[in-house]
GROMACS .gro file of N, CA and C in nm:
model
  264
    1UNK      N    1  -0.303   1.443  -1.283
    1UNK     CA    2  -0.192   1.462  -1.201
    1UNK      C    3  -0.212   1.429  -1.056
    2UNK      N    4  -0.136   1.370  -1.008
    2UNK     CA    5  -0.127   1.330  -0.857
    2UNK      C    6  -0.040   1.411  -0.762
    3UNK      N    7  -0.088   1.470  -0.664
    3UNK     CA    8  -0.024   1.555  -0.580
    3UNK      C    9  -0.036   1.503  -0.424
    4UNK      N   10   0.074   1.509  -0.354
    4UNK     CA   11   0.095   1.436  -0.232
    4UNK      C   12   0.161   1.543  -0.128
    5UNK      N   13   0.101   1.572  -0.024
    5UNK     CA   14   0.142   1.659   0.069
    5UNK      C   15   0.170   1.578   0.190
    6UNK      N   16   0.308   1.606   0.248
    6UNK     CA   17   0.359   1.527   0.344
    6UNK      C   18   0.398   1.614   0.450
    7UNK      N   19   0.371   1.568   0.596
    7UNK     CA   20   0.413   1.635   0.700
    7UNK      C   21   0.469   1.515   0.801
    8UNK      N   22   0.478   1.549   0.932
    8UNK     CA   23   0.507   1.452   1.024
    8UNK      C   24   0.387   1.360   1.064
    9UNK      N   25   0.281   1.420   1.117
    9UNK     CA   26   0.175   1.335   1.169
    9UNK      C   27   0.030   1.319   1.085
   10UNK      N   28   0.048   1.409   0.987
   10UNK     CA   29  -0.088   1.407   0.905
   10UNK      C   30  -0.204   1.449   0.974
   11UNK      N   31  -0.190   1.547   1.069
   11UNK     CA   32  -0.315   1.594   1.144
   11UNK      C   33  -0.314   1.738   1.155
   12UNK      N   34  -0.227   1.820   1.074
   12UNK     CA   35  -0.222   1.957   1.061
   12UNK      C   36  -0.205   2.023   0.933
   13UNK      N   37  -0.058   2.040   0.916
   13UNK     CA   38  -0.002   2.099   0.799
   13UNK      C   39  -0.048   2.037   0.665
   14UNK      N   40  -0.015   1.909   0.653
   14UNK     CA   41  -0.038   1.836   0.537
   14UNK      C   42  -0.192   1.831   0.501
   15UNK      N   43  -0.277   1.831   0.595
   15UNK     CA   44  -0.416   1.823   0.610
   15UNK      C   45  -0.461   1.933   0.547
   16UNK      N   46  -0.411   2.061   0.607
   16UNK     CA   47  -0.456   2.182   0.560
   16UNK      C   48  -0.420   2.223   0.410
   17UNK      N   49  -0.287   2.176   0.378
   17UNK     CA   50  -0.230   2.195   0.242
   17UNK      C   51  -0.326   2.122   0.134
   18UNK      N   52  -0.359   1.998   0.172
   18UNK     CA   53  -0.444   1.923   0.088
   18UNK      C   54  -0.580   1.982   0.075
   19UNK      N   55  -0.640   2.016   0.160
   19UNK     CA   56  -0.780   2.074   0.170
   19UNK      C   57  -0.774   2.206   0.089
   20UNK      N   58  -0.682   2.297   0.130
   20UNK     CA   59  -0.674   2.423   0.044
   20UNK      C   60  -0.635   2.390  -0.121
   21UNK      N   61  -0.552   2.299  -0.132
   21UNK     CA   62  -0.530   2.274  -0.275
   21UNK      C   63  -0.659   2.206  -0.360
   22UNK      N   64  -0.723   2.123  -0.303
   22UNK     CA   65  -0.847   2.063  -0.337
   22UNK      C   66  -0.955   2.193  -0.368
   23UNK      N   67  -0.980   2.261  -0.261
   23UNK     CA   68  -1.054   2.371  -0.283
   23UNK      C   69  -1.027   2.469  -0.399
   24UNK      N   70  -0.905   2.511  -0.412
   24UNK     CA   71  -0.847   2.604  -0.501
   24UNK      C   72  -0.861   2.530  -0.639
   25UNK      N   73  -0.830   2.408  -0.646
   25UNK     CA   74  -0.839   2.327  -0.784
   25UNK      C   75  -0.986   2.311  -0.835
   26UNK      N   76  -1.077   2.311  -0.755
   26UNK     CA   77  -1.214   2.279  -0.770
   26UNK      C   78  -1.278   2.424  -0.829
   27UNK      N   79  -1.214   2.534  -0.762
   27UNK     CA   80  -1.269   2.676  -0.791
   27UNK      C   81  -1.218   2.712  -0.937
   28UNK      N   82  -1.085   2.655  -0.962
   28UNK     CA   83  -1.031   2.681  -1.111
   28UNK      C   84  -1.061   2.581  -1.203
   29UNK      N   85  -1.121   2.490  -1.171
   29UNK     CA   86  -1.156   2.377  -1.292
   29UNK      C   87  -1.055   2.271  -1.305
   30UNK      N   88  -0.943   2.271  -1.213
   30UNK     CA   89  -0.825   2.189  -1.239
   30UNK      C   90  -0.866   2.045  -1.190
   31UNK      N   91  -0.809   1.943  -1.261
   31UNK     CA   92  -0.841   1.815  -1.238
   31UNK      C   93  -0.695   1.775  -1.166
   32UNK      N   94  -0.711   1.713  -1.060
   32UNK     CA   95  -0.608   1.670  -0.971
   32UNK      C   96  -0.638   1.567  -0.875
   33UNK      N   97  -0.571   1.470  -0.855
   33UNK     CA   98  -0.584   1.390  -0.711
   33UNK      C   99  -0.492   1.426  -0.632
   34UNK      N  100  -0.553   1.478  -0.525
   34UNK     CA  101  -0.485   1.544  -0.410
   34UNK      C  102  -0.484   1.457  -0.301
   35UNK      N  103  -0.374   1.415  -0.220
   35UNK     CA  104  -0.366   1.342  -0.081
   35UNK      C  105  -0.281   1.396  -0.002
   36UNK      N  106  -0.278   1.357   0.112
   36UNK     CA  107  -0.174   1.372   0.218
   36UNK      C  108  -0.130   1.258   0.297
   37UNK      N  109  -0.011   1.257   0.358
   37UNK     CA  110   0.032   1.151   0.440
   37UNK      C  111   0.133   1.199   0.550
   38UNK      N  112   0.171   1.116   0.653
   38UNK     CA  113   0.251   1.140   0.755
   38UNK      C  114   0.381   1.065   0.765
   39UNK      N  115   0.499   1.137   0.782
   39UNK     CA  116   0.602   1.047   0.802
   39UNK      C  117   0.598   0.953   0.938
   40UNK      N  118   0.529   1.005   1.024
   40UNK     CA  119   0.525   0.914   1.152
   40UNK      C  120   0.379   0.926   1.203
   41UNK      N  121   0.277   0.916   1.099
   41UNK     CA  122   0.123   0.922   1.124
   41UNK      C  123   0.072   0.777   1.187
   42UNK      N  124  -0.016   0.800   1.262
   42UNK     CA  125  -0.087   0.664   1.297
   42UNK      C  126  -0.219   0.673   1.226
   43UNK      N  127  -0.251   0.572   1.148
   43UNK     CA  128  -0.366   0.549   1.066
   43UNK      C  129  -0.496   0.578   1.155
   44UNK      N  130  -0.586   0.656   1.113
   44UNK     CA  131  -0.702   0.692   1.158
   44UNK      C  132  -0.716   0.812   1.246
   45UNK      N  133  -0.613   0.868   1.282
   45UNK     CA  134  -0.628   0.979   1.394
   45UNK      C  135  -0.685   1.095   1.318
   46UNK      N  136  -0.766   1.161   1.392
   46UNK     CA  137  -0.835   1.276   1.325
   46UNK      C  138  -0.742   1.423   1.340
   47UNK      N  139  -0.768   1.507   1.255
   47UNK     CA  140  -0.712   1.625   1.277
   47UNK      C  141  -0.715   1.696   1.410
   48UNK      N  142  -0.618   1.788   1.444
   48UNK     CA  143  -0.634   1.861   1.566
   48UNK      C  144  -0.748   1.954   1.567
   49UNK      N  145  -0.792   1.974   1.695
   49UNK     CA  146  -0.895   2.066   1.706
   49UNK      C  147  -0.874   2.199   1.637
   50UNK      N  148  -0.764   2.241   1.664
   50UNK     CA  149  -0.704   2.381   1.604
   50UNK      C  150  -0.703   2.364   1.453
   51UNK      N  151  -0.657   2.265   1.385
   51UNK     CA  152  -0.672   2.268   1.256
   51UNK      C  153  -0.814   2.255   1.213
   52UNK      N  154  -0.898   2.199   1.270
   52UNK     CA  155  -1.045   2.172   1.226
   52UNK      C  156  -1.090   2.333   1.220
   53UNK      N  157  -1.075   2.390   1.350
   53UNK     CA  158  -1.120   2.530   1.377
   53UNK      C  159  -1.056   2.622   1.262
   54UNK      N  160  -0.928   2.635   1.231
   54UNK     CA  161  -0.876   2.718   1.156
   54UNK      C  162  -0.924   2.684   1.014
   55UNK      N  163  -0.954   2.582   0.972
   55UNK     CA  164  -1.003   2.538   0.830
   55UNK      C  165  -1.155   2.584   0.833
   56UNK      N  166  -1.234   2.570   0.937
   56UNK     CA  167  -1.363   2.598   0.934
   56UNK      C  168  -1.373   2.760   0.916
   57UNK      N  169  -1.285   2.843   0.981
   57UNK     CA  170  -1.286   2.964   0.957
   57UNK      C  171  -1.267   3.017   0.824
   58UNK      N  172  -1.172   2.926   0.731
   58UNK     CA  173  -1.150   2.951   0.612
   58UNK      C  174  -1.254   2.902   0.525
   59UNK      N  175  -1.366   2.837   0.577
   59UNK     CA  176  -1.466   2.782   0.499
   59UNK      C  177  -1.428   2.632   0.429
   60UNK      N  178  -1.339   2.562   0.499
   60UNK     CA  179  -1.304   2.430   0.455
   60UNK      C  180  -1.321   2.332   0.570
   61UNK      N  181  -1.397   2.223   0.516
   61UNK     CA  182  -1.418   2.119   0.631
   61UNK      C  183  -1.328   2.006   0.629
   62UNK      N  184  -1.240   1.994   0.724
   62UNK     CA  185  -1.127   1.873   0.743
   62UNK      C  186  -1.181   1.768   0.846
   63UNK      N  187  -1.291   1.797   0.919
   63UNK     CA  188  -1.331   1.719   1.027
   63UNK      C  189  -1.334   1.567   0.987
   64UNK      N  190  -1.368   1.533   0.887
   64UNK     CA  191  -1.372   1.389   0.839
   64UNK      C  192  -1.225   1.330   0.793
   65UNK      N  193  -1.125   1.410   0.792
   65UNK     CA  194  -0.987   1.352   0.759
   65UNK      C  195  -0.955   1.248   0.860
   66UNK      N  196  -0.882   1.155   0.805
   66UNK     CA  197  -0.816   1.060   0.875
   66UNK      C  198  -0.665   1.040   0.841
   67UNK      N  199  -0.577   1.041   0.937
   67UNK     CA  200  -0.426   1.042   0.916
   67UNK      C  201  -0.400   0.920   0.839
   68UNK      N  202  -0.298   0.923   0.760
   68UNK     CA  203  -0.229   0.825   0.704
   68UNK      C  204  -0.100   0.800   0.700
   69UNK      N  205  -0.019   0.694   0.721
   69UNK     CA  206   0.111   0.691   0.718
   69UNK      C  207   0.165   0.710   0.559
   70UNK      N  208   0.294   0.762   0.562
   70UNK     CA  209   0.340   0.763   0.419
   70UNK      C  210   0.388   0.613   0.367
   71UNK      N  211   0.340   0.576   0.253
   71UNK     CA  212   0.379   0.436   0.197
   71UNK      C  213   0.496   0.462   0.078
   72UNK      N  214   0.575   0.368   0.054
   72UNK     CA  215   0.655   0.386  -0.054
   72UNK      C  216   0.579   0.391  -0.182
   73UNK      N  217   0.484   0.330  -0.205
   73UNK     CA  218   0.383   0.351  -0.325
   73UNK      C  219   0.342   0.463  -0.344
   74UNK      N  220   0.293   0.544  -0.227
   74UNK     CA  221   0.248   0.685  -0.234
   74UNK      C  222   0.359   0.778  -0.322
   75UNK      N  223   0.476   0.760  -0.294
   75UNK     CA  224   0.586   0.846  -0.345
   75UNK      C  225   0.615   0.799  -0.498
   76UNK      N  226   0.577   0.670  -0.530
   76UNK     CA  227   0.599   0.615  -0.676
   76UNK      C  228   0.474   0.655  -0.744
   77UNK      N  229   0.358   0.668  -0.685
   77UNK     CA  230   0.229   0.710  -0.762
   77UNK      C  231   0.225   0.848  -0.782
   78UNK      N  232   0.285   0.924  -0.705
   78UNK     CA  233   0.271   1.071  -0.710
   78UNK      C  234   0.346   1.141  -0.822
   79UNK      N  235   0.287   1.233  -0.896
   79UNK     CA  236   0.362   1.319  -0.991
   79UNK      C  237   0.442   1.440  -0.901
   80UNK      N  238   0.373   1.486  -0.806
   80UNK     CA  239   0.457   1.599  -0.708
   80UNK      C  240   0.440   1.537  -0.567
   81UNK      N  241   0.546   1.555  -0.495
   81UNK     CA  242   0.545   1.532  -0.352
   81UNK      C  243   0.589   1.648  -0.282
   82UNK      N  244   0.510   1.703  -0.199
   82UNK     CA  245   0.536   1.850  -0.140
   82UNK      C  246   0.528   1.826   0.019
   83UNK      N  247   0.650   1.858   0.054
   83UNK     CA  248   0.683   1.843   0.209
   83UNK      C  249   0.667   1.967   0.265
   84UNK      N  250   0.630   1.990   0.389
   84UNK     CA  251   0.605   2.091   0.471
   84UNK      C  252   0.710   2.154   0.545
   85UNK      N  253   0.835   2.091   0.542
   85UNK     CA  254   0.952   2.147   0.590
   85UNK      C  255   1.073   2.084   0.496
   86UNK      N  256   1.193   2.161   0.494
   86UNK     CA  257   1.292   2.104   0.411
   86UNK      C  258   1.347   1.970   0.466
   87UNK      N  259   1.334   1.948   0.591
   87UNK     CA  260   1.389   1.824   0.647
   87UNK      C  261   1.307   1.706   0.616
   88UNK      N  262   1.180   1.726   0.588
   88UNK     CA  263   1.091   1.617   0.539
   88UNK      C  264   1.128   1.564   0.413
   0.00000   0.00000   0.00000
């Protein structure tokens, strides 16, 4: 199963959703390919300092994440596309 989380810049909300889902899936022994992308993301941008700190408090490391812009193929290749707001 392929799951894609989408937000605006792919440096905060979708990054956290991706990381939390991956951690929970691993804990439960679920197999899933999980990724995230941004509607207006600039490739290679790292998560915000606040995102890294909040996730570290939760025991999840997102410091190595690099933002990626949403591509049409991402949508076609995903079984589930989950946006962070209704307007997205």
